[in-house]
Coordinates of C-alpha atoms in Angstrom, one line a residue:
X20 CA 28.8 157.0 209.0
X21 CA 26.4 159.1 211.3
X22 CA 26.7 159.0 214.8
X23 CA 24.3 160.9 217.1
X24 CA 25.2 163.3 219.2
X25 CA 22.3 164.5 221.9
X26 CA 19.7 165.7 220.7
X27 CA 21.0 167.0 216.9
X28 CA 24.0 167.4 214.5
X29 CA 26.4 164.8 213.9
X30 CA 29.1 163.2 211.8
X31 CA 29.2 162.0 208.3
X32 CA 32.6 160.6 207.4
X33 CA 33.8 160.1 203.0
X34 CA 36.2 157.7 202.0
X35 CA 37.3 158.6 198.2
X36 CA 38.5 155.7 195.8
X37 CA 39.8 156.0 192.5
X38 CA 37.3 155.6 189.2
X39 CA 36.4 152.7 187.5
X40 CA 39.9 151.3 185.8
X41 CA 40.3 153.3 181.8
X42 CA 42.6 151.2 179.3
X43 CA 44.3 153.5 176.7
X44 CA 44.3 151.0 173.9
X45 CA 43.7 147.5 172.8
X46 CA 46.0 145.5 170.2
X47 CA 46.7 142.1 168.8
X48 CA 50.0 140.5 169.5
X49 CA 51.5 136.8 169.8
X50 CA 52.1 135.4 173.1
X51 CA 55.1 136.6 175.1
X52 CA 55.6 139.4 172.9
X53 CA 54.5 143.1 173.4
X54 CA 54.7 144.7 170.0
X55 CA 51.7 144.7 167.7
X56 CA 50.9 142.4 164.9
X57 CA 48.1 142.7 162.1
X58 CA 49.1 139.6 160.0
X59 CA 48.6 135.6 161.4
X60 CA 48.9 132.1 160.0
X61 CA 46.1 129.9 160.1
X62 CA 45.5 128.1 163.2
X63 CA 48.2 130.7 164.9
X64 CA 47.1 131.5 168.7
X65 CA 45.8 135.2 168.8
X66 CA 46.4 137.1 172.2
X67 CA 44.6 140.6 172.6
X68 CA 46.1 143.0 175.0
X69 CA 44.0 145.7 176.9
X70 CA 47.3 148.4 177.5
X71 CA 46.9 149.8 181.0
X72 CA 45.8 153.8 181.2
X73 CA 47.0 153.7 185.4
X74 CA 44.2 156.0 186.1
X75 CA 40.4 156.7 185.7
X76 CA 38.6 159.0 183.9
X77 CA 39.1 161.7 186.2
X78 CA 43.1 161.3 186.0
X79 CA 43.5 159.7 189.5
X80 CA 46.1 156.7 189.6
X81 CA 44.9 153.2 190.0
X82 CA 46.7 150.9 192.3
X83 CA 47.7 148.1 190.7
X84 CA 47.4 144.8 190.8
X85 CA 43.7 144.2 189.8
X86 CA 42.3 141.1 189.7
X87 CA 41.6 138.8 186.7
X88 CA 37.9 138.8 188.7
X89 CA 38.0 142.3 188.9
X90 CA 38.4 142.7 185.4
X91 CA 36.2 140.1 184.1
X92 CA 33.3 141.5 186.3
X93 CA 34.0 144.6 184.3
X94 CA 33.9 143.0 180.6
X95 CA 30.9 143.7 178.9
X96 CA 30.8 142.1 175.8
X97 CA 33.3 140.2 173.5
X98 CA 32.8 140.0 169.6
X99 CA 34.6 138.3 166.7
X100 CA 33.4 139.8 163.7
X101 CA 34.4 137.7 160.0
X102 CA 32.2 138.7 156.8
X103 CA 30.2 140.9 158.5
X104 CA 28.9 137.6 160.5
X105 CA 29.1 138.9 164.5
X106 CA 29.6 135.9 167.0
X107 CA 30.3 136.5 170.9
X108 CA 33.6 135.0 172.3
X109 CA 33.1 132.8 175.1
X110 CA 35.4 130.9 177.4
X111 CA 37.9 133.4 177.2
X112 CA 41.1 133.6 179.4
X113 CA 42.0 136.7 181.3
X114 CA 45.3 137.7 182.5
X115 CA 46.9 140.4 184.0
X116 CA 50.3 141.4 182.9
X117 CA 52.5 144.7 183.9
X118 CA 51.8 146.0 180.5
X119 CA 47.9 144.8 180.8
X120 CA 45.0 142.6 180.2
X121 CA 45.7 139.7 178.2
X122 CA 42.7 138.0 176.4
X123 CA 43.8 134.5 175.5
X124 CA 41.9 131.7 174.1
X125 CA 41.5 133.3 170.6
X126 CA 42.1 130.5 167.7
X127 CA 41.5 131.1 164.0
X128 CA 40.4 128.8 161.8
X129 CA 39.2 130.9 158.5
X130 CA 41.4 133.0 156.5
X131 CA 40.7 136.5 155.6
X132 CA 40.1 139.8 158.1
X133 CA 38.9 139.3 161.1
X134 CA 38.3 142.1 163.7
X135 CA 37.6 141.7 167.5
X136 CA 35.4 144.1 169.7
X137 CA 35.6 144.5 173.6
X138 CA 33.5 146.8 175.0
X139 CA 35.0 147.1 178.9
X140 CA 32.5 149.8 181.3
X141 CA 32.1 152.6 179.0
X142 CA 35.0 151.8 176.5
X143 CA 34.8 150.1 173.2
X144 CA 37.8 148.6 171.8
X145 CA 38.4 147.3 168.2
X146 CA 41.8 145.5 167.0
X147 CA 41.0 144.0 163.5
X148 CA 43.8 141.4 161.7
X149 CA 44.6 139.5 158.7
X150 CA 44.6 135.7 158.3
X151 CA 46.9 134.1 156.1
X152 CA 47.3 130.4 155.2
X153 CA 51.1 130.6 155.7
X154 CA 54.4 128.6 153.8
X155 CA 53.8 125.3 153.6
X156 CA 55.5 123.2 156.7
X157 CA 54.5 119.2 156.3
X158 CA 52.7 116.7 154.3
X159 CA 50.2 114.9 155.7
X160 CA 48.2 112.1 154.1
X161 CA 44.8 111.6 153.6
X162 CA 44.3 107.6 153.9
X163 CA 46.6 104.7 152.4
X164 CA 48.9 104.7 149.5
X165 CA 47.8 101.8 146.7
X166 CA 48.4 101.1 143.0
X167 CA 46.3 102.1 140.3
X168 CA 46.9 99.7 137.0
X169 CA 45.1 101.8 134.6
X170 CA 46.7 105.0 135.6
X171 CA 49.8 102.9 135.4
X172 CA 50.4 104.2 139.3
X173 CA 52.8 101.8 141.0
X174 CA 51.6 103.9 143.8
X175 CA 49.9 106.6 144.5
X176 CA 48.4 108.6 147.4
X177 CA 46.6 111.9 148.5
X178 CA 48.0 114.5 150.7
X179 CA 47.5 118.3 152.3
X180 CA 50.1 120.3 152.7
X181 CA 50.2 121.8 156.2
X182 CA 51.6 124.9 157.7
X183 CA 53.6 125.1 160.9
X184 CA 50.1 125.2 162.8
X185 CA 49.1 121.9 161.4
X186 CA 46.5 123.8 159.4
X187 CA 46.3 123.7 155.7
X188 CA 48.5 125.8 153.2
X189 CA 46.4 126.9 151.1
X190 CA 47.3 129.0 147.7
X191 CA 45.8 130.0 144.8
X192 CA 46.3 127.9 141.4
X193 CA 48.7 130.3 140.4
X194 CA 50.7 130.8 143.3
X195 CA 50.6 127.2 144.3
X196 CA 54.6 126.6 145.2
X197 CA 56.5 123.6 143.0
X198 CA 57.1 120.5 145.1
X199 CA 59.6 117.8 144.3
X200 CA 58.8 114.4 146.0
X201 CA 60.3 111.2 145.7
X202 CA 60.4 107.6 147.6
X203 CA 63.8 107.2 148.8
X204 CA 64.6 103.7 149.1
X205 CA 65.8 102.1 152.2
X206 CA 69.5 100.4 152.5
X207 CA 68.8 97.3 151.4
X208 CA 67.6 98.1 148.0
X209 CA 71.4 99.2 147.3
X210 CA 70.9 99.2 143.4
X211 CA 67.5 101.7 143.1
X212 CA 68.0 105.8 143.2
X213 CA 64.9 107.8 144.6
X214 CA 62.3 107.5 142.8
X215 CA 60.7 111.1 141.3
X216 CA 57.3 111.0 141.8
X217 CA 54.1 113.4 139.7
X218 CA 52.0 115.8 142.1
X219 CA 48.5 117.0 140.7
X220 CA 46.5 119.7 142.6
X221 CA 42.7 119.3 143.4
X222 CA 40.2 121.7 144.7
X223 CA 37.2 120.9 146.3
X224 CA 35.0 122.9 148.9
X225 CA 34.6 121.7 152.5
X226 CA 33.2 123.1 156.0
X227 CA 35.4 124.0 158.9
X228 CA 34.6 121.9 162.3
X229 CA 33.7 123.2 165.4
X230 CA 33.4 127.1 163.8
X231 CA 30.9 129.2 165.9
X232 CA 29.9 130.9 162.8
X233 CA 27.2 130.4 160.5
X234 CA 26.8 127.5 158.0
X235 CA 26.8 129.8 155.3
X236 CA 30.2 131.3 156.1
X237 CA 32.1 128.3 157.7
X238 CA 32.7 127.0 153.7
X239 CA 36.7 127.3 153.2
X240 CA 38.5 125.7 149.9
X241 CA 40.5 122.2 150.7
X242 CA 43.1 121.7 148.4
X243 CA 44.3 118.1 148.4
X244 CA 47.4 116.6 145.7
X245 CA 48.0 113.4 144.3
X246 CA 51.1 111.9 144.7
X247 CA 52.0 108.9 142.3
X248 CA 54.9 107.2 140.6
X249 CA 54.1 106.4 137.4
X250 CA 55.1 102.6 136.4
X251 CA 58.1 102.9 133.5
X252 CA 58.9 100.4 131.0
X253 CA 62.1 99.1 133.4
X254 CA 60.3 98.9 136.9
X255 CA 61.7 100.0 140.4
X256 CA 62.9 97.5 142.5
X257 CA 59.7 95.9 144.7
X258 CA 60.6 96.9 148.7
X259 CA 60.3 99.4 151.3
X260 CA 60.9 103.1 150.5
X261 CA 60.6 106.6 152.6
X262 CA 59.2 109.7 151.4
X263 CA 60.8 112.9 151.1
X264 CA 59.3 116.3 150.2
X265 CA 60.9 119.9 149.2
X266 CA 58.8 123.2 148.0
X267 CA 61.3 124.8 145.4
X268 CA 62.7 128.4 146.9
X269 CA 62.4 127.2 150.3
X270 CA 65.4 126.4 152.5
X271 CA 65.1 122.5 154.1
X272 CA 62.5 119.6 153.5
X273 CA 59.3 118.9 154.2
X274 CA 58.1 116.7 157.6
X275 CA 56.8 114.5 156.2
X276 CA 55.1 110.6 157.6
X277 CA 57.7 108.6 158.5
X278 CA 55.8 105.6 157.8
X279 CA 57.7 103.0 155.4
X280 CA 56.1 102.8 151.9
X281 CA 56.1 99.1 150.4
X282 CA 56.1 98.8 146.8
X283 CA 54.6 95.3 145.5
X284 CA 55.1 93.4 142.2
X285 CA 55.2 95.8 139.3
X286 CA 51.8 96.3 137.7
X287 CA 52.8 94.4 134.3
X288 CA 52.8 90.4 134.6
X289 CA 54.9 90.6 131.8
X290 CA 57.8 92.0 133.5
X291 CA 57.6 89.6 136.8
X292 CA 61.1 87.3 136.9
X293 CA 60.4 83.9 138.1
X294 CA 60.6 84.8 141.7
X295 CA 57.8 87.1 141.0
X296 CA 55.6 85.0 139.5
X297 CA 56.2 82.4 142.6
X298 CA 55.4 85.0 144.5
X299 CA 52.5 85.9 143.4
X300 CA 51.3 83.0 142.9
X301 CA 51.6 82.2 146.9
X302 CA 49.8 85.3 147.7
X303 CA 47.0 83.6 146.0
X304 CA 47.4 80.4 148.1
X305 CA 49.0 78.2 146.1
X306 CA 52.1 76.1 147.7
X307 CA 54.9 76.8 145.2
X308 CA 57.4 73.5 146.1
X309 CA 60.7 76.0 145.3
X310 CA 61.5 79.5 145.4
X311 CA 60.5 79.7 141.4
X312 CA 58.4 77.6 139.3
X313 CA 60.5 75.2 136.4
X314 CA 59.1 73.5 133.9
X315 CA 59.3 69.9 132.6
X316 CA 62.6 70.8 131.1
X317 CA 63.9 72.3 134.7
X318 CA 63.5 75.5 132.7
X319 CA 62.6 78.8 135.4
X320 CA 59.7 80.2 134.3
X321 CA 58.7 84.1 134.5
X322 CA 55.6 86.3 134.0
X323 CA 56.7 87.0 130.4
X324 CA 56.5 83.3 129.8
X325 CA 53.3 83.0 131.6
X326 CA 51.7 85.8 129.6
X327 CA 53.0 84.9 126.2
X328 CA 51.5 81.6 126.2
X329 CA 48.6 83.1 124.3
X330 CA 45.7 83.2 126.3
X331 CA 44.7 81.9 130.3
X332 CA 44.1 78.2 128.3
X333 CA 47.8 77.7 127.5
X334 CA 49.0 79.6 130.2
X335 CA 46.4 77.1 132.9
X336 CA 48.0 74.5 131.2
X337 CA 51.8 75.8 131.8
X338 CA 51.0 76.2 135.3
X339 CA 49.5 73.1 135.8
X340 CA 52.8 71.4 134.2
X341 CA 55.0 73.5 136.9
X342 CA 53.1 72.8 139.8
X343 CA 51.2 69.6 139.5
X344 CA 53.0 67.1 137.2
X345 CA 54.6 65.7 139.7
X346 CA 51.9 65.9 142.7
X347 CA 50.2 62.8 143.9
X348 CA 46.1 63.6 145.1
X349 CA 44.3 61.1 147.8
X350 CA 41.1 61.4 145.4
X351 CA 39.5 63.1 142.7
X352 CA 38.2 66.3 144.7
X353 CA 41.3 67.0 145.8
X354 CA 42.9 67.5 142.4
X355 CA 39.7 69.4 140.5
X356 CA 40.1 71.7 143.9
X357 CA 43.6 72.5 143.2
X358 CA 42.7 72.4 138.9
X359 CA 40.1 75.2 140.3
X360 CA 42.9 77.3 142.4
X361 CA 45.4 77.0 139.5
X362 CA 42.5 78.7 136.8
X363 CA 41.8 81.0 139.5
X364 CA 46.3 81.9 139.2
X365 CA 45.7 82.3 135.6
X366 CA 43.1 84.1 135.1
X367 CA 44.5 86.6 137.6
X368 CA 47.5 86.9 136.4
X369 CA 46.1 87.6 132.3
X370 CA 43.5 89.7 134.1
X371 CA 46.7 92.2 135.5
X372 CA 47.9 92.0 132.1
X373 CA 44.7 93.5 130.3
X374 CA 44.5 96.3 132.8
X375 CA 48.7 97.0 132.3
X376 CA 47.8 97.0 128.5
X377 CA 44.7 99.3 129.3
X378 CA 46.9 101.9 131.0
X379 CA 49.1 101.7 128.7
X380 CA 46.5 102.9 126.4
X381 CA 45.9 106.4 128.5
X382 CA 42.7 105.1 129.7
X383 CA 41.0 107.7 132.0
X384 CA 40.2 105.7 134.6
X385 CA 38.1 108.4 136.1
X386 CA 35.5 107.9 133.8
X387 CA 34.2 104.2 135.1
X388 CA 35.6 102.2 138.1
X389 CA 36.7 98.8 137.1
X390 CA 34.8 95.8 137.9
X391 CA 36.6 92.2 137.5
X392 CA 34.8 89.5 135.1
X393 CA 34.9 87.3 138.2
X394 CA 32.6 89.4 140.5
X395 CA 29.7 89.6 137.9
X396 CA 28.7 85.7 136.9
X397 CA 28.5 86.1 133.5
X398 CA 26.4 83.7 131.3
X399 CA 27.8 81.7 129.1
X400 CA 26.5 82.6 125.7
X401 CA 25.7 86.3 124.6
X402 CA 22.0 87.4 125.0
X403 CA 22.2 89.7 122.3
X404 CA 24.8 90.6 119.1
X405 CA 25.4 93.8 117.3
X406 CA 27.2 94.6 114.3
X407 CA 30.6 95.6 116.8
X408 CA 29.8 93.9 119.9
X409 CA 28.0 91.2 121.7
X410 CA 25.9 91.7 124.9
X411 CA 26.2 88.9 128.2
X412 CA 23.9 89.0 131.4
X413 CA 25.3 89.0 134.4
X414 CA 24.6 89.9 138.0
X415 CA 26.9 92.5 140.3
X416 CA 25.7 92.0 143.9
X417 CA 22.3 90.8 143.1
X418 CA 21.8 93.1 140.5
X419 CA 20.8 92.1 136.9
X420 CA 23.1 93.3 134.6
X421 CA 24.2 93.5 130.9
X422 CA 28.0 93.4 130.0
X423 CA 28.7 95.2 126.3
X424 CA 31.7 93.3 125.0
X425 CA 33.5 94.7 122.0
X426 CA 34.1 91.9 119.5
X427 CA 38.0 93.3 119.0
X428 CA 39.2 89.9 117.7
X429 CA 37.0 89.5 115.1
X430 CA 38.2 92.9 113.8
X431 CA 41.9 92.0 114.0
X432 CA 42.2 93.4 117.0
X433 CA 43.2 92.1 120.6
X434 CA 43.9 93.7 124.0
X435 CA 47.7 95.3 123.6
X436 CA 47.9 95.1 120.0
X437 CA 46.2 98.6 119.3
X438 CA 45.1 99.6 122.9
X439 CA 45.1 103.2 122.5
X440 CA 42.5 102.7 119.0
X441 CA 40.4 100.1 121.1
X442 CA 40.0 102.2 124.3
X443 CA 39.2 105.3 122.4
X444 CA 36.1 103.8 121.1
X445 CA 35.3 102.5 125.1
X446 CA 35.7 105.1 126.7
X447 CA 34.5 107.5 124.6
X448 CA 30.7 105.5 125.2
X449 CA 32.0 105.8 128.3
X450 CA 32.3 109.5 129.0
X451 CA 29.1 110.4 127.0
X452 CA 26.6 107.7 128.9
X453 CA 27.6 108.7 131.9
X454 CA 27.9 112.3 131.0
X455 CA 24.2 111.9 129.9
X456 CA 22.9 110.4 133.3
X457 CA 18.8 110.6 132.7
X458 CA 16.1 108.4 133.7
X459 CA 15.4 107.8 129.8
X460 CA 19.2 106.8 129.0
X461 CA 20.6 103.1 130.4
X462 CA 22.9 103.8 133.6
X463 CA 26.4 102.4 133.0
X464 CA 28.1 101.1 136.3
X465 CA 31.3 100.3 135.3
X466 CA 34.4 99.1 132.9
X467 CA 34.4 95.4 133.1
X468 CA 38.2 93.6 133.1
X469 CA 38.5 90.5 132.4
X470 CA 41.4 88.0 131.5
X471 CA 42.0 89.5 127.6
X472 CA 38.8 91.3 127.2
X473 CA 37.1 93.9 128.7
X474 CA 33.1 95.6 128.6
X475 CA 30.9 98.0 129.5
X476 CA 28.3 97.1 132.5
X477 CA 24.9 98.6 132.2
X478 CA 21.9 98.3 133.9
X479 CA 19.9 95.3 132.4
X480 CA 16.7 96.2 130.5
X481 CA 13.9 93.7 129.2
X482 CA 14.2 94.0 125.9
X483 CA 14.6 96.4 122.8
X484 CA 12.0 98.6 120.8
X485 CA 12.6 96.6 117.6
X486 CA 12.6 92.9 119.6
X487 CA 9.0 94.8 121.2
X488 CA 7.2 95.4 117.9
X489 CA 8.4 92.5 116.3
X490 CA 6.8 90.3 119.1
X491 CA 3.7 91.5 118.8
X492 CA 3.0 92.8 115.2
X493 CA 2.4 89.3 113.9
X494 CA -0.7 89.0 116.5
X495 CA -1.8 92.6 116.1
X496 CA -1.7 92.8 119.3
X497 CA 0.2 96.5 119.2
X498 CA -0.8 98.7 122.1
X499 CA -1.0 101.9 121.0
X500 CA -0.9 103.7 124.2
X501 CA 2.1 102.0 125.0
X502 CA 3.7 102.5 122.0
X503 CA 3.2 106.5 122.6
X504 CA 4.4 106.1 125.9
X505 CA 8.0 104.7 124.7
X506 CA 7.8 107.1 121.8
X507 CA 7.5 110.7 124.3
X508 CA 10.1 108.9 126.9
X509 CA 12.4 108.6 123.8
X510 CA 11.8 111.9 123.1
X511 CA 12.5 113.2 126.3
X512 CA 16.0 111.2 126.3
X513 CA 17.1 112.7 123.1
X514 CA 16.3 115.9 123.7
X515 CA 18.5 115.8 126.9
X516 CA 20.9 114.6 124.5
X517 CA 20.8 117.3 121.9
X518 CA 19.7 120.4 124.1
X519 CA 21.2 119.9 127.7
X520 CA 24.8 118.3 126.7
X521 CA 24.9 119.2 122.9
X522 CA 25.5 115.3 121.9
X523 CA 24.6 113.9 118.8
X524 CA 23.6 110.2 119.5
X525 CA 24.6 109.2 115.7
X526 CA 22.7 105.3 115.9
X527 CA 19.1 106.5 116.8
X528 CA 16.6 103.1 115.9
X529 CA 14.6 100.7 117.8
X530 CA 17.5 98.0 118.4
X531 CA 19.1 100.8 120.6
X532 CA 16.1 102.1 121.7
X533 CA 15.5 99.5 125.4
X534 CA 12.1 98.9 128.1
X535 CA 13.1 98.2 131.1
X536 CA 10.1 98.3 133.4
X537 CA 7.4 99.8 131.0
X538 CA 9.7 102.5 130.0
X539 CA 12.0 103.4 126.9
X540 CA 15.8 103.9 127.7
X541 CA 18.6 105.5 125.2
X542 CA 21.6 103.1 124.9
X543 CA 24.6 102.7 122.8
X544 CA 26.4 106.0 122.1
X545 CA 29.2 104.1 120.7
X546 CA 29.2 106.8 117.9
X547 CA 28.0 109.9 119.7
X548 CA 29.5 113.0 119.2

């Protein structure tokens, strides 16, 4: 401050402060403890701690406190460094402590080494930790529980397993821990034990939300099991169950949903007791007068006598004679209305019986996903017969289809009497269409299940090579250029075949060879190999 004094000299007056704050050291810790830490779980809260030096850089002592403003004005730059990727750390919370700055706000969400740099005034700071997916703490599912018939899954689910974070657990295929689950069942089913149920691991890749990273490296693996119980030949008691969960070697249970699982009629009509069947048969919307059905004879009448009345004729007319020999009708729409319902039962319930038989078989059901005879309006009579099976248009959702029926019965051979013979053939045509997807082989959309019989939906084509020629060779009206046309596009269908999934097709010729649109399709690899 100058002040002047007549006419020269004067006063200038110094006031000294301490240096710019110096921090001695910066480390990674959890929150409310001071000692350092260099290994986290994933989704674990991260808190970095600037340690207080007390002085500046010249050695004189700071008064303390400082200000979280103070500070902040001071911070320079934040980084989070993960696979050499840099990002900047932003809406950060600073707090001052007696030991020092606390930097809070840091949550991870990719495993791995990570390492943080502060750069505070002239100092650079770097802490760097390790991410780890940690034990596994709950099970959480992914969607709704359901049966699967052909897996012969009374019920099955998906499911994560989570650590203490709520973040996943994830482990390697060989480290993966065992886990014992079962469906405990409530009081009231007083006769039933728990119920053990499989676990299979699946591993899939998937992207992290809300990760400041790039795309490239916010890819993390998301393992995911599926839980089932497997349907045995003397079913579990139908009612409401709990789940509980244990990893072997680990003291206590799983936390697991508390939500009450509800197990519903077991999979196989066959083994439905009369109050099963009535039941079921309710659920479809048909009055049942009693609490079972009884026949003329006052006989009760189960699933297993439903299903062994050879075929959905006999077993119609069974139902009919439960249900309707007695019932009066005001007119004759009324009683072909409730004839309709009752065919509707029966077919159902032979329908749930093929499939049962089908899983019985060890029918990957992965391969196709099953479509019921009643969703595809299927023609009467068979466009089309082979040597081994007969070929019905249909339509799925306003698309033209063709159904492949094996002819079983004509080789002595119905659905459950050799299921595991039959479906091998299936689903080995199956497996190998669909493995051969190409714009030159026919498209398969599904297994079809019907009451007794099942078939393999395709896209519909036109007509066949050998129908083609024979169509016009009378008239000699062959186009040639057409005819080279099918011939390269067959070409380029079997040599997808052969060279890209090393398949024999076995039953190359122009009654497997289709046009569909002006182009040649591949079909029937019944006896590819």
């Amino acid at each position: 401050k100058n002040k002047k004094v007549g006419g020269g000299g004067g006063v200038l007056q110094l006031k000294v402060r301490p240096g710019a704050m110096q921090f001695k050291g910066m480390i990674a810790k959890k929150k409310d403890v001071l000692r350092e830490q260099v290994e986290f779980e994933l989704g674990e809260q991260i808190e970095l701690m600037l340690q207080f030096g007390n002085s500046d850089r010249f050695g004189n002592v700071i008064p303390l406190p400082h200000t979280e403003a103070m500070i902040a004005d001071s911070v320079l730059e934040c980084k989070w460094i993960h696979q050499d990727v840099a990002v900047p750390l932003q809406l950060l919370q600073l707090s001052v402590t007696a030991a020092g700055v606390a930097v809070r706000g840091v949550h991870l969400s990719l495993l791995g080494k990570h390492q943080f740099q502060i750069k505070f005034l002239s100092q650079v700071f770097v802490t760097t930790v390790q991410v780890v997916s940690g034990m596994p703490h709950s099970l959480q599912w992914i969607g709704d529980g359901r049966a699967h018939v052909l897996r012969q899954w009374r019920w099955g689910g998906k499911a994560r397993l989570l650590n203490k974070h709520g973040q996943p657990a994830i482990f390697s295929k060989g480290d993966f821990p065992v886990i014992g689950v079962q469906l405990v069942p409530s009081q009231r089913l007083a006769n039933q034990g728990g119920l053990a149920l499989g676990v299979k691991l699946s591993e899939q890749a998937g992207s992290i939300k809300g990760c400041s990273l790039a795309d490239a490296h916010t890819t993390t693996l998301v393992q995911e099991l599926e839980i089932f119980h497997i349907e045995t030949s003397v079913p579990a008691c139908k009612g409401e169950y709990r789940l509980q969960a244990k990893v072997e070697g680990q003291s206590g249970a799983l936390a697991c949903d508390s939500a009450t699982i509800c197990l519903g009629l077991p999979l196989d009509p066959s083994s439905w007791d009369q109050y099963d069947l009535a039941e079921n048969i309710r659920l479809s919307g048909v009055e049942v007068p009693d609490n079972v059905l009884m026949d003329e004879f006052g006989d009760a009448v189960s699933g297993k006598d439903l299903v062994e009345s050879s075929g959905r004729g006999k077993a119609l007319l069974l139902l009919i004679e439960c249900l309707l020999q007695d019932k009066k009708f005001a007119n004759r729409k009324d009683k072909d209305d409730a004839l309709a319902r009752l065919k509707q039962v029966a077919d159902g319930i032979i329908e749930k019986c093929t499939l049962a038989k089908l899983g019985k078989g060890k029918f990957k059901s992965s391969v196709a996903k099953c479509i019921s005879e009643s969703d595809l309006s299927l023609e009467a009579e068979p466009f089309d017969k082979g040597g081994t099976s007969e070929i019905i248009k249909g339509d799925l959702e306003g698309q033209s289809v063709a159904v492949k029926v094996p002819m079983f019965r004509e080789r002595g051979l119905k659905v459950g009497d050799d299921t595991a013979e039959m479906m091998k053939e299936v689903e080995r045509e199956l497996t190998v269409t669909k493995a051969c997807s190409h714009q030159h082989v026919v498209s398969i959309l599904g297994l079809m299940v019907g009451p007794g019989r099942i078939g393999i939906v395709m896209e519909h084509c036109d007509t066949s090579l050998a129908k083609h020629i024979q169509a016009h060779v009378a008239t000699l009206q062959l186009n040639w250029a057409e005819l080279v046309r099918y011939l390269m596009d067959g070409a380029a269908g079997l040599h997808f075949i052969h060279t890209c999934k090393k398949t024999t097709h076995g039953d190359v010729k122009p009654d497997n060879l289709l046009i569909r649109q002006g182009r040649l399709k591949i079909s029937h690899l019944g006896f590819a190999t």
